[in-house]
mmCIF file of C-alpha atoms in Angstrom:
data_model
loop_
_atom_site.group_PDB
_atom_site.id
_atom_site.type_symbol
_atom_site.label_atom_id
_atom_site.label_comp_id
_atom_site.label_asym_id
_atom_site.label_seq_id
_atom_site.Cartn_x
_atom_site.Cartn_y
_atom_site.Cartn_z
ATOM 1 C CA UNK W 276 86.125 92.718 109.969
ATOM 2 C CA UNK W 277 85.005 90.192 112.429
ATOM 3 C CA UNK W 278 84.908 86.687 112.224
ATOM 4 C CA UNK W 279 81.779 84.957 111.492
ATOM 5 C CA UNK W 280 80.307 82.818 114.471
ATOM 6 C CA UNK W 281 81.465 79.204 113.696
ATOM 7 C CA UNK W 282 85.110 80.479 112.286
ATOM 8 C CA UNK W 283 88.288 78.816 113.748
ATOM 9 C CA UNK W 284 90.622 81.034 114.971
ATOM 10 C CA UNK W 285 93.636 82.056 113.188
ATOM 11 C CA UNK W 286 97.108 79.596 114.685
ATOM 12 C CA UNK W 287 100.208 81.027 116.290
ATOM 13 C CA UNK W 288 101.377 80.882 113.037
ATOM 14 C CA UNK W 289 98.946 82.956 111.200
ATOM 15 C CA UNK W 290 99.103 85.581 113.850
ATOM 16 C CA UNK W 291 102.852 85.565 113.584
ATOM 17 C CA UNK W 292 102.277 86.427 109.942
ATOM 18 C CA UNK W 293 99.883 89.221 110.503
ATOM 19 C CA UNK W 294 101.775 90.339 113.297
ATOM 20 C CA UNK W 295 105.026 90.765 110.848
ATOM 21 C CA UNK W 296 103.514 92.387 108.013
ATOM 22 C CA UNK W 297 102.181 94.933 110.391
ATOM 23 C CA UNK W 298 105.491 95.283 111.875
ATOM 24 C CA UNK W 299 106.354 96.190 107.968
ATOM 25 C CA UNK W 300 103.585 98.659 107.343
ATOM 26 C CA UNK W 301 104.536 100.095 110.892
ATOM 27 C CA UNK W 302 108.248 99.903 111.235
ATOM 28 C CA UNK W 303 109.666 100.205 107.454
ATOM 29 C CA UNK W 304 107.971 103.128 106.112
ATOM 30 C CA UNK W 305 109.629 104.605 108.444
ATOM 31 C CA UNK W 306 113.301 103.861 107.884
ATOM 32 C CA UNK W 307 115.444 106.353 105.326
ATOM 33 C CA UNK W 308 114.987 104.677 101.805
ATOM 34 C CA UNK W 309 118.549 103.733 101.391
ATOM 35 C CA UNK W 310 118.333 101.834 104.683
ATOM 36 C CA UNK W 311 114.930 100.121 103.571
ATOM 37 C CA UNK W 312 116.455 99.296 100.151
ATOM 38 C CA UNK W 313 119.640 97.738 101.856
ATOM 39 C CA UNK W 314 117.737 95.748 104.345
ATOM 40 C CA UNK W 315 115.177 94.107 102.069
ATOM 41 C CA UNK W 316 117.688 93.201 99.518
ATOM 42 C CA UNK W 317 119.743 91.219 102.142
ATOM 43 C CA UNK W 318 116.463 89.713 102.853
ATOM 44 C CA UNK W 319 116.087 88.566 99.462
ATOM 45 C CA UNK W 320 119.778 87.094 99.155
ATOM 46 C CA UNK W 321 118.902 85.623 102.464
ATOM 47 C CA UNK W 322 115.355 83.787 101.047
ATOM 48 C CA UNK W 323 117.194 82.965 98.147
ATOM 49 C CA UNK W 324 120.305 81.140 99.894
ATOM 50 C CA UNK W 325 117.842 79.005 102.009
ATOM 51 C CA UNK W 326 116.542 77.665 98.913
ATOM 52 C CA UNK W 327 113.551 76.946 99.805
ATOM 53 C CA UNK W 328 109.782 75.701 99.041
ATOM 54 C CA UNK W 329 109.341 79.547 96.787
ATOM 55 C CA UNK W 330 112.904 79.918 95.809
ATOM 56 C CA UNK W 331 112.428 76.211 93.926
ATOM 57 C CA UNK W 332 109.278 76.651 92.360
ATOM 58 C CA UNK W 333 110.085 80.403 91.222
ATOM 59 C CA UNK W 334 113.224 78.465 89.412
ATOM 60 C CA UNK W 335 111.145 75.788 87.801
ATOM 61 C CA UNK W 336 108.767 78.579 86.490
ATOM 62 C CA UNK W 337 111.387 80.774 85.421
ATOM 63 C CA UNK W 338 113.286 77.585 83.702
ATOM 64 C CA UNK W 339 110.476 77.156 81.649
ATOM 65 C CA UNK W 340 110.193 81.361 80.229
ATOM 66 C CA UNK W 341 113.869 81.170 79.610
ATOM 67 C CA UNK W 342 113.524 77.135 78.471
ATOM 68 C CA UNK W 343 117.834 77.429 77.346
ATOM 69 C CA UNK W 344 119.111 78.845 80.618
ATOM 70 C CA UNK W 345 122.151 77.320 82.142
ATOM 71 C CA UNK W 346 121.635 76.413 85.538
ATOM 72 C CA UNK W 347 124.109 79.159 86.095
ATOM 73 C CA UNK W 348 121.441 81.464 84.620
ATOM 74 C CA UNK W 349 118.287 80.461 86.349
ATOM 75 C CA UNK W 350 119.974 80.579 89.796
ATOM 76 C CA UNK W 351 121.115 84.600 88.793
ATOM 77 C CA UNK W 352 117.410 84.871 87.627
ATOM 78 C CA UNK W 353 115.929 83.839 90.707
ATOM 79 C CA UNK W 354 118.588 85.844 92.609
ATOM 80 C CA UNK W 355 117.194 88.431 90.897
ATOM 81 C CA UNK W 356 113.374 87.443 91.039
ATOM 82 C CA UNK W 357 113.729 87.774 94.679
ATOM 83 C CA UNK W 358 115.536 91.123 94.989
ATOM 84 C CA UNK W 359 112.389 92.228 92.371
ATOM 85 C CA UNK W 360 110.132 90.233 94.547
ATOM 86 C CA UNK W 361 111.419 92.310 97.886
ATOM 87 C CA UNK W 362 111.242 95.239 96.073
ATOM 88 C CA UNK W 363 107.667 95.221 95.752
ATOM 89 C CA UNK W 364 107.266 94.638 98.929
ATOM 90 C CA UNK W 365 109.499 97.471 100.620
ATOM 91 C CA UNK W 366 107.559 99.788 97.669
ATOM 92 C CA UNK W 367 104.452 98.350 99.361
ATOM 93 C CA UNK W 368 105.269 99.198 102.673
ATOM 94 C CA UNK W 369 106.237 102.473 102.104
ATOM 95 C CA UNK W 370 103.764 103.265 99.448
ATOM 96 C CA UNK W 371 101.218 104.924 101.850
ATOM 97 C CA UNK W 372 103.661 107.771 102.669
ATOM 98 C CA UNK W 373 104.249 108.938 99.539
ATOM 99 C CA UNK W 374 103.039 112.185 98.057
ATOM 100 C CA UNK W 375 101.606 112.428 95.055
ATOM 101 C CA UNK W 376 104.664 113.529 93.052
ATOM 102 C CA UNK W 377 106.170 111.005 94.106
ATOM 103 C CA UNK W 378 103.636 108.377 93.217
ATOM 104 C CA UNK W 379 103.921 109.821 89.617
ATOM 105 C CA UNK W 380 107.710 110.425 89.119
ATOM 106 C CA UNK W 381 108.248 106.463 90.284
ATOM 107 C CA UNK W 382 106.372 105.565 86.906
ATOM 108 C CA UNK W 383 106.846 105.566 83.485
ATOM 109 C CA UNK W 384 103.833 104.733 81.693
ATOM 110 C CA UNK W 385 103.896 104.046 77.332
ATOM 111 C CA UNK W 386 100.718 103.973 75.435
ATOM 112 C CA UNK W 387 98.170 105.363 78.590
ATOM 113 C CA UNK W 388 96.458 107.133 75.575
ATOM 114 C CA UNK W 389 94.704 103.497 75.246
ATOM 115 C CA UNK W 390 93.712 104.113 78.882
ATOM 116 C CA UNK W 391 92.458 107.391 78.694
ATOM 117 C CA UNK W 392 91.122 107.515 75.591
ATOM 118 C CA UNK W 393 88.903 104.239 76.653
ATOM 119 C CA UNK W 394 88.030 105.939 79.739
ATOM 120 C CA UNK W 395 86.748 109.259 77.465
ATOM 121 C CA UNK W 396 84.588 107.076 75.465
ATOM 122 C CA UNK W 397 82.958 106.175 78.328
ATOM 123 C CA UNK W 398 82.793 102.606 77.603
ATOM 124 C CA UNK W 399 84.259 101.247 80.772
ATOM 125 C CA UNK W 400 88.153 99.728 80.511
ATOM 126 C CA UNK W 401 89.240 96.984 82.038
ATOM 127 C CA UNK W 402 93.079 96.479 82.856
ATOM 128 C CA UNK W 403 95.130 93.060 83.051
ATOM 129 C CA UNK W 404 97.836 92.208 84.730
ATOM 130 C CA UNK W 405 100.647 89.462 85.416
ATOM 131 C CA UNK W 406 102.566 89.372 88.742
ATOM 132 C CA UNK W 407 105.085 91.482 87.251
ATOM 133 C CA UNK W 408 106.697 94.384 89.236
ATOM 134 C CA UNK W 409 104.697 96.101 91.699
ATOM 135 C CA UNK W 410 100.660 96.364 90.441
ATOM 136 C CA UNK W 411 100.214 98.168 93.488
ATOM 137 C CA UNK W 412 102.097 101.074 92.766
ATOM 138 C CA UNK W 413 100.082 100.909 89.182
ATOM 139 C CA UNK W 414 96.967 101.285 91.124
ATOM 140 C CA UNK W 415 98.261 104.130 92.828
ATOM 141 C CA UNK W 416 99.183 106.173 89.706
ATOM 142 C CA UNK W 417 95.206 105.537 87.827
ATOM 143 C CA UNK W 418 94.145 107.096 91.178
ATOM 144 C CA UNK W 419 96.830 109.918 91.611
ATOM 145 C CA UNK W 420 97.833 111.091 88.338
ATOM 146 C CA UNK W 421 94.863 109.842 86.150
ATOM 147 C CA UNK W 422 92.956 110.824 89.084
ATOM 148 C CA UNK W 423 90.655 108.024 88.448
ATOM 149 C CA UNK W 424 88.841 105.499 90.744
ATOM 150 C CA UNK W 425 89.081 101.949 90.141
ATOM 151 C CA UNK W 426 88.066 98.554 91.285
ATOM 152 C CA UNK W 427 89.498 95.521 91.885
ATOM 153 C CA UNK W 428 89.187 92.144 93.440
ATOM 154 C CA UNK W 429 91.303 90.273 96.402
ATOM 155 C CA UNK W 430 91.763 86.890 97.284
ATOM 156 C CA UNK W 431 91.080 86.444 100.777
ATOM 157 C CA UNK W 432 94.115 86.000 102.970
ATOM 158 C CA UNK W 433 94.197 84.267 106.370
ATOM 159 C CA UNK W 434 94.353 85.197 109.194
ATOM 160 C CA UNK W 435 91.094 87.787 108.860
ATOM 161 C CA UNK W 436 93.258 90.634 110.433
ATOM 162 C CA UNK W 437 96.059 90.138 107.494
ATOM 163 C CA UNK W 438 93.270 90.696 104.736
ATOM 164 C CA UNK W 439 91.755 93.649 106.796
ATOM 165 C CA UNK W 440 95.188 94.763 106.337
ATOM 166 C CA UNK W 441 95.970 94.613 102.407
ATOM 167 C CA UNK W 442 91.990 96.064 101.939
ATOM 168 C CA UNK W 443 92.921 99.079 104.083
ATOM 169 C CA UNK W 444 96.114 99.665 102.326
ATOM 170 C CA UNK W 445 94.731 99.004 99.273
ATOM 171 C CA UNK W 446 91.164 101.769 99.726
ATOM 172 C CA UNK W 447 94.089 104.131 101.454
ATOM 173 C CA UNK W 448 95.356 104.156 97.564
ATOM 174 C CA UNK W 449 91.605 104.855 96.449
ATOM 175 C CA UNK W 450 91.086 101.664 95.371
ATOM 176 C CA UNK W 451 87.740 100.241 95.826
ATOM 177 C CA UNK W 452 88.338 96.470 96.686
ATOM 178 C CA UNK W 453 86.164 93.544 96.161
ATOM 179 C CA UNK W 454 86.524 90.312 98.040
ATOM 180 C CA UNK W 455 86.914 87.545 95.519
ATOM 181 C CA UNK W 456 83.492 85.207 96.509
ATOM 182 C CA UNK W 457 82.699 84.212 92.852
ATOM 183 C CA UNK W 458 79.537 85.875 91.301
ATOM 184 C CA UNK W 459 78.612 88.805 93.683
ATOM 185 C CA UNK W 460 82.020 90.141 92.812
ATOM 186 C CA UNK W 461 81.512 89.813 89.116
ATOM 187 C CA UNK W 462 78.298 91.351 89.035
ATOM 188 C CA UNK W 463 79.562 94.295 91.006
ATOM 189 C CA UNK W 464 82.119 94.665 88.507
ATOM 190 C CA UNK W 465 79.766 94.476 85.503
ATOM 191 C CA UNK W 466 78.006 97.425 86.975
ATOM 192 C CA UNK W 467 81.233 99.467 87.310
ATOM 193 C CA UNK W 468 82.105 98.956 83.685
ATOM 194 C CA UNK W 469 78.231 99.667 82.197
ATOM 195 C CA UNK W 470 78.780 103.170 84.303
ATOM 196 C CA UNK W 471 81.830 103.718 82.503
ATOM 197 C CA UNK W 472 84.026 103.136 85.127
ATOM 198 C CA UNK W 473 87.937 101.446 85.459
ATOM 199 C CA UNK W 474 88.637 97.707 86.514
ATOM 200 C CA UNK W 475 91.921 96.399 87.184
ATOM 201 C CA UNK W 476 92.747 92.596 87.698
ATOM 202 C CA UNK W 477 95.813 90.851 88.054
ATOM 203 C CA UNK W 478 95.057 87.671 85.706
ATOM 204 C CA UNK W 479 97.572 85.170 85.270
ATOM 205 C CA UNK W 480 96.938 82.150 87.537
ATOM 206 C CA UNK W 481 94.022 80.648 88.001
ATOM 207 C CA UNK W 482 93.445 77.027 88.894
ATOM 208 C CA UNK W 483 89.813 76.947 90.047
ATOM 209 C CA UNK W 484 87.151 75.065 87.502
ATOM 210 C CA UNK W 485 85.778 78.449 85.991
ATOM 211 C CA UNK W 486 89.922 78.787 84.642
ATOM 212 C CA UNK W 487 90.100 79.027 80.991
ATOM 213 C CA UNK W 488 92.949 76.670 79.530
ATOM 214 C CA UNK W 489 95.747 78.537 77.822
ATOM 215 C CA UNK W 490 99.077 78.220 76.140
ATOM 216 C CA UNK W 491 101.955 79.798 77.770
ATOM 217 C CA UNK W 492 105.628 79.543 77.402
ATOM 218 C CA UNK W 493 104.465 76.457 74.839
ATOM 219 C CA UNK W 494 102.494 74.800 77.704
ATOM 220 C CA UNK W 495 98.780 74.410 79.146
ATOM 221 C CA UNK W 496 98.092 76.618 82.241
ATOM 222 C CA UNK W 497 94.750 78.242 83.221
ATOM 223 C CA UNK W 498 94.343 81.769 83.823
ATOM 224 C CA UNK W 499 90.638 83.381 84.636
ATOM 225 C CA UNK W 500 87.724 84.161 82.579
ATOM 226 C CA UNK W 501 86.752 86.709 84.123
ATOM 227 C CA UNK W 502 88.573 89.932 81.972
ATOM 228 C CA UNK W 503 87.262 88.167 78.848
ATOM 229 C CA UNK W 504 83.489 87.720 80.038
ATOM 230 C CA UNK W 505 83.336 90.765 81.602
ATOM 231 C CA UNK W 506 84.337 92.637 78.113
ATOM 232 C CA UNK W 507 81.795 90.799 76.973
ATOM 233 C CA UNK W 508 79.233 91.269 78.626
ATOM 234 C CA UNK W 509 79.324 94.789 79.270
ATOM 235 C CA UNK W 510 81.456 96.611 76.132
ATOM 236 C CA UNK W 511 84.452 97.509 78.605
ATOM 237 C CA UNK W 512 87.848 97.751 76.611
ATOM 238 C CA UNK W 513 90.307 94.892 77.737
ATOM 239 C CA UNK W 514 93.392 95.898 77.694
ATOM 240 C CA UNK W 515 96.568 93.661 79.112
ATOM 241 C CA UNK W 516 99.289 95.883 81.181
ATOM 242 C CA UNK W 517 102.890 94.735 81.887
ATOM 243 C CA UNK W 518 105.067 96.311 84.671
ATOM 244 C CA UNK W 519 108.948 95.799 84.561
ATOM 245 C CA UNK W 520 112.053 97.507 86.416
ATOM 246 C CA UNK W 521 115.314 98.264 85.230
ATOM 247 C CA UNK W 522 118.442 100.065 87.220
ATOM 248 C CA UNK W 523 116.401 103.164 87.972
ATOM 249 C CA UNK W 524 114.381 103.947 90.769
ATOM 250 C CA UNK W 525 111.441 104.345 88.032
ATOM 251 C CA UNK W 526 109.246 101.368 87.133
ATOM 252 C CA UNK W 527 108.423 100.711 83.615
ATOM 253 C CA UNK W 528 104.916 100.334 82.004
ATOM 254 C CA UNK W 529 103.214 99.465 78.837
ATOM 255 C CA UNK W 530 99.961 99.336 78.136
ATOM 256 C CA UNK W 531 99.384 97.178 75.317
ATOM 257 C CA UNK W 532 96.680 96.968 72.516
ATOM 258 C CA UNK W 533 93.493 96.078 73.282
ATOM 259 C CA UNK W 534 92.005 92.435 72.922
ATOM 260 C CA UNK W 535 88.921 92.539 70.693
ATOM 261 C CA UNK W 536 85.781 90.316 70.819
ATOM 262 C CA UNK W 537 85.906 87.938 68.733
ATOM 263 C CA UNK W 538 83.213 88.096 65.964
ATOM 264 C CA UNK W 539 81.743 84.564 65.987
ATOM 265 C CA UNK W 540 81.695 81.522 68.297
ATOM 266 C CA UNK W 541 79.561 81.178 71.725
ATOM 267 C CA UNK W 542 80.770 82.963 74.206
ATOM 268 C CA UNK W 543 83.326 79.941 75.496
ATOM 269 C CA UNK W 544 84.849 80.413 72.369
ATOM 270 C CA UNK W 545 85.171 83.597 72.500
ATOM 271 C CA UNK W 546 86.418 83.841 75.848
ATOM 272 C CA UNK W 547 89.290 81.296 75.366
ATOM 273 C CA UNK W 548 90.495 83.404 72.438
ATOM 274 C CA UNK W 549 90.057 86.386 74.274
ATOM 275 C CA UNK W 550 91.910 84.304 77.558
ATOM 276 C CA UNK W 551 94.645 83.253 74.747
ATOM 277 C CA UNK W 552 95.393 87.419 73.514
ATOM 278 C CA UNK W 553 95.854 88.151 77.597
ATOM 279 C CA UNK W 554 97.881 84.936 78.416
ATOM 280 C CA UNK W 555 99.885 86.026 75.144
ATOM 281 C CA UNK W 556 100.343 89.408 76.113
ATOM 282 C CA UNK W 557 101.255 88.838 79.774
ATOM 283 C CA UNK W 558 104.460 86.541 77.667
ATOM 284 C CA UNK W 559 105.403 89.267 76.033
ATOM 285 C CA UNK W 560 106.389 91.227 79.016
ATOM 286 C CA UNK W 561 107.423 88.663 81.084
ATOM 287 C CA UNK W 562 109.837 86.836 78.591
ATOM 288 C CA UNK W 563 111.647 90.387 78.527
ATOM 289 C CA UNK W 564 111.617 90.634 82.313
ATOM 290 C CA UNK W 565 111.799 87.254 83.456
ATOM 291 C CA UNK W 566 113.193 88.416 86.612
ATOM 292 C CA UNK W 567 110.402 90.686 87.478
ATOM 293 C CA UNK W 568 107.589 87.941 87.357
ATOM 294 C CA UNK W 569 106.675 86.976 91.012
ATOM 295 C CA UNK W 570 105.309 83.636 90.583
ATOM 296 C CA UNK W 571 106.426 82.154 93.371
ATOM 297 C CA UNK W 572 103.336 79.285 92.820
ATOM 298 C CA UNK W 573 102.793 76.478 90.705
ATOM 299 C CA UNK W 574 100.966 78.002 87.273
ATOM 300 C CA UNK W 575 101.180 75.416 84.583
ATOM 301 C CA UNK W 576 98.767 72.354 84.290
ATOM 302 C CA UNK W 577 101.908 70.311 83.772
ATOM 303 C CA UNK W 578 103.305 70.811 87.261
ATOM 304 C CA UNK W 579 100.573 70.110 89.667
ATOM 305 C CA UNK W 580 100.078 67.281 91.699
ATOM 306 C CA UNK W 581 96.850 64.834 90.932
ATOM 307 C CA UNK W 582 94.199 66.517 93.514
ATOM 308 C CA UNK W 583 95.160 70.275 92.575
ATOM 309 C CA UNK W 584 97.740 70.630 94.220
ATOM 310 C CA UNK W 585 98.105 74.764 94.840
ATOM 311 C CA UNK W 586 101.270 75.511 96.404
#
């Protein structure tokens, strides 16, 4: 993708960035998986020993899902939140270069008759997410086992050449991928759904205006309206997902009941209750695999500085 006349060009330290994570996609796929394993968990003790900027923050929002956690315990949870966190990423790396079987015997999926049996109606589904385990690798079962096409929507990434590179990756696992530029996006969406097609969105942080308020973990955050108003709007089935590991090389997922439109109230209303089921859902999974939540950002209303602050 080129850039558009008037663009500034990406700094020495956005090229640095793109230049590393194709040194990933290039370099670790290649390594034997016990070597790849090994190396990106010392990466993760490494991150987490620095204690930095993401190390903190992950800390403070895992303080508040486990809200009686000794500070012994929330420094072995984001110990652990970071080997999880590196976990997806080596999975990521590798991810194009695995067969099929492969793809399917790393998953273990409960309840994907609420999947397929959506997808047989012919109503359109839509599936939500958290930033727990690796979504990716979710993606890549729909398409390989379900052997169904999807859609979904990324947030632009900078420098140009680094979102390039998640899109390819991303239609490589026969995803179709949307940039996330507001309404265009959501009306190309609407039109998968009304043809009976699969949408999957990772929904739980968003701080723009259009973010619907929510309790989680017993205070405000927003998280989108966009899985709520899409249901809406075109009769898709909503249904939340949560992705966990355990001490297997298999990840763990559930897909959970679907969230219903509500029967009266305008269409704010219902979306915030609809918003509420998702955010309510996503706390489900995550308060029983704290450590597999990468939010690495600030989420909750509560912690944000006066302008917005999105860190």
């Amino acid at each position: 993708m080129s850039r558009a006349p008037g663009d500034a060009k990406p700094g020495p330290k956005e090229r640095i960035s793109d230049g590393l994570y194709g040194l990933g996609w290039a370099a670790v796929r290649k390594l034997p998986e016990p070597a790849a394993r090994a190396l990106f968990r010392t990466i993760a003790d490494q991150v987490w020993k620095r204690r930095g900027k993401s190390v903190l923050r992950l800390e403070s929002n895992l303080a508040r899902v486990v809200p009686d956690a000794s500070p012994a315990r929330l420094a072995a949870l984001s110990k652990a939140g970071m080997r999880s966190y590196m976990r997806y990423w080596m999975e990521s790396f590798r991810l194009p270069t695995w067969s099929a079987r492969r793809i399917k015997d790393s998953i273990d999926v409960s309840d994907a008759h609420r999947l397929t049996e959506g997808l047989d109606a012919g109503r359109g589904v839509i599936l939500a997410l958290p930033h727990l385990g690796n979504w990716d690798l979710a993606g890549a079962w729909v398409t390989t086992d379900l052997e169904v096409p999807f859609t979904t929507v990324a947030e632009r990434l900078k420098p140009e050449s680094l979102y390039d590179r998640f899109v390819a990756y991303r239609e490589g696992l026969g995803m179709e991928v949307l940039a996330h530029n507001g309404g265009t996006a959501f009306g190309t969406l609407a039109q998968r759904l009304r043809a009976g097609g699969l949408v999957c969105l990772v929904a739980d942080r968003d701080l723009s205006a259009s973010g619907v308020e929510v309790t989680f973990f017993g205070d405000a955050a927003r998280m989108p309206a966009g899985p709520a108003l899409l249901a809406q709007q075109t009769g898709a089935l909503l249904l939340p997902v949560t992705l966990h590991y355990d001490d297997t090389p298999v990840m763990k997922a559930r897909i959970h009941p679907p969230v219903e439109v509500p029967g009266s109230g305008d269409r704010a209303q219902r979306t915030s209750v609809m918003t509420q089921a998702l955010a309510d859902a996503f706390a489900l999974g995550i308060a029983e695999h704290p450590e597999d939540w990468h939010m690495l950002q600030r989420l909750w209303l509560a912690d944000l500085e006066p302008l917005g602050d999105q860190q």
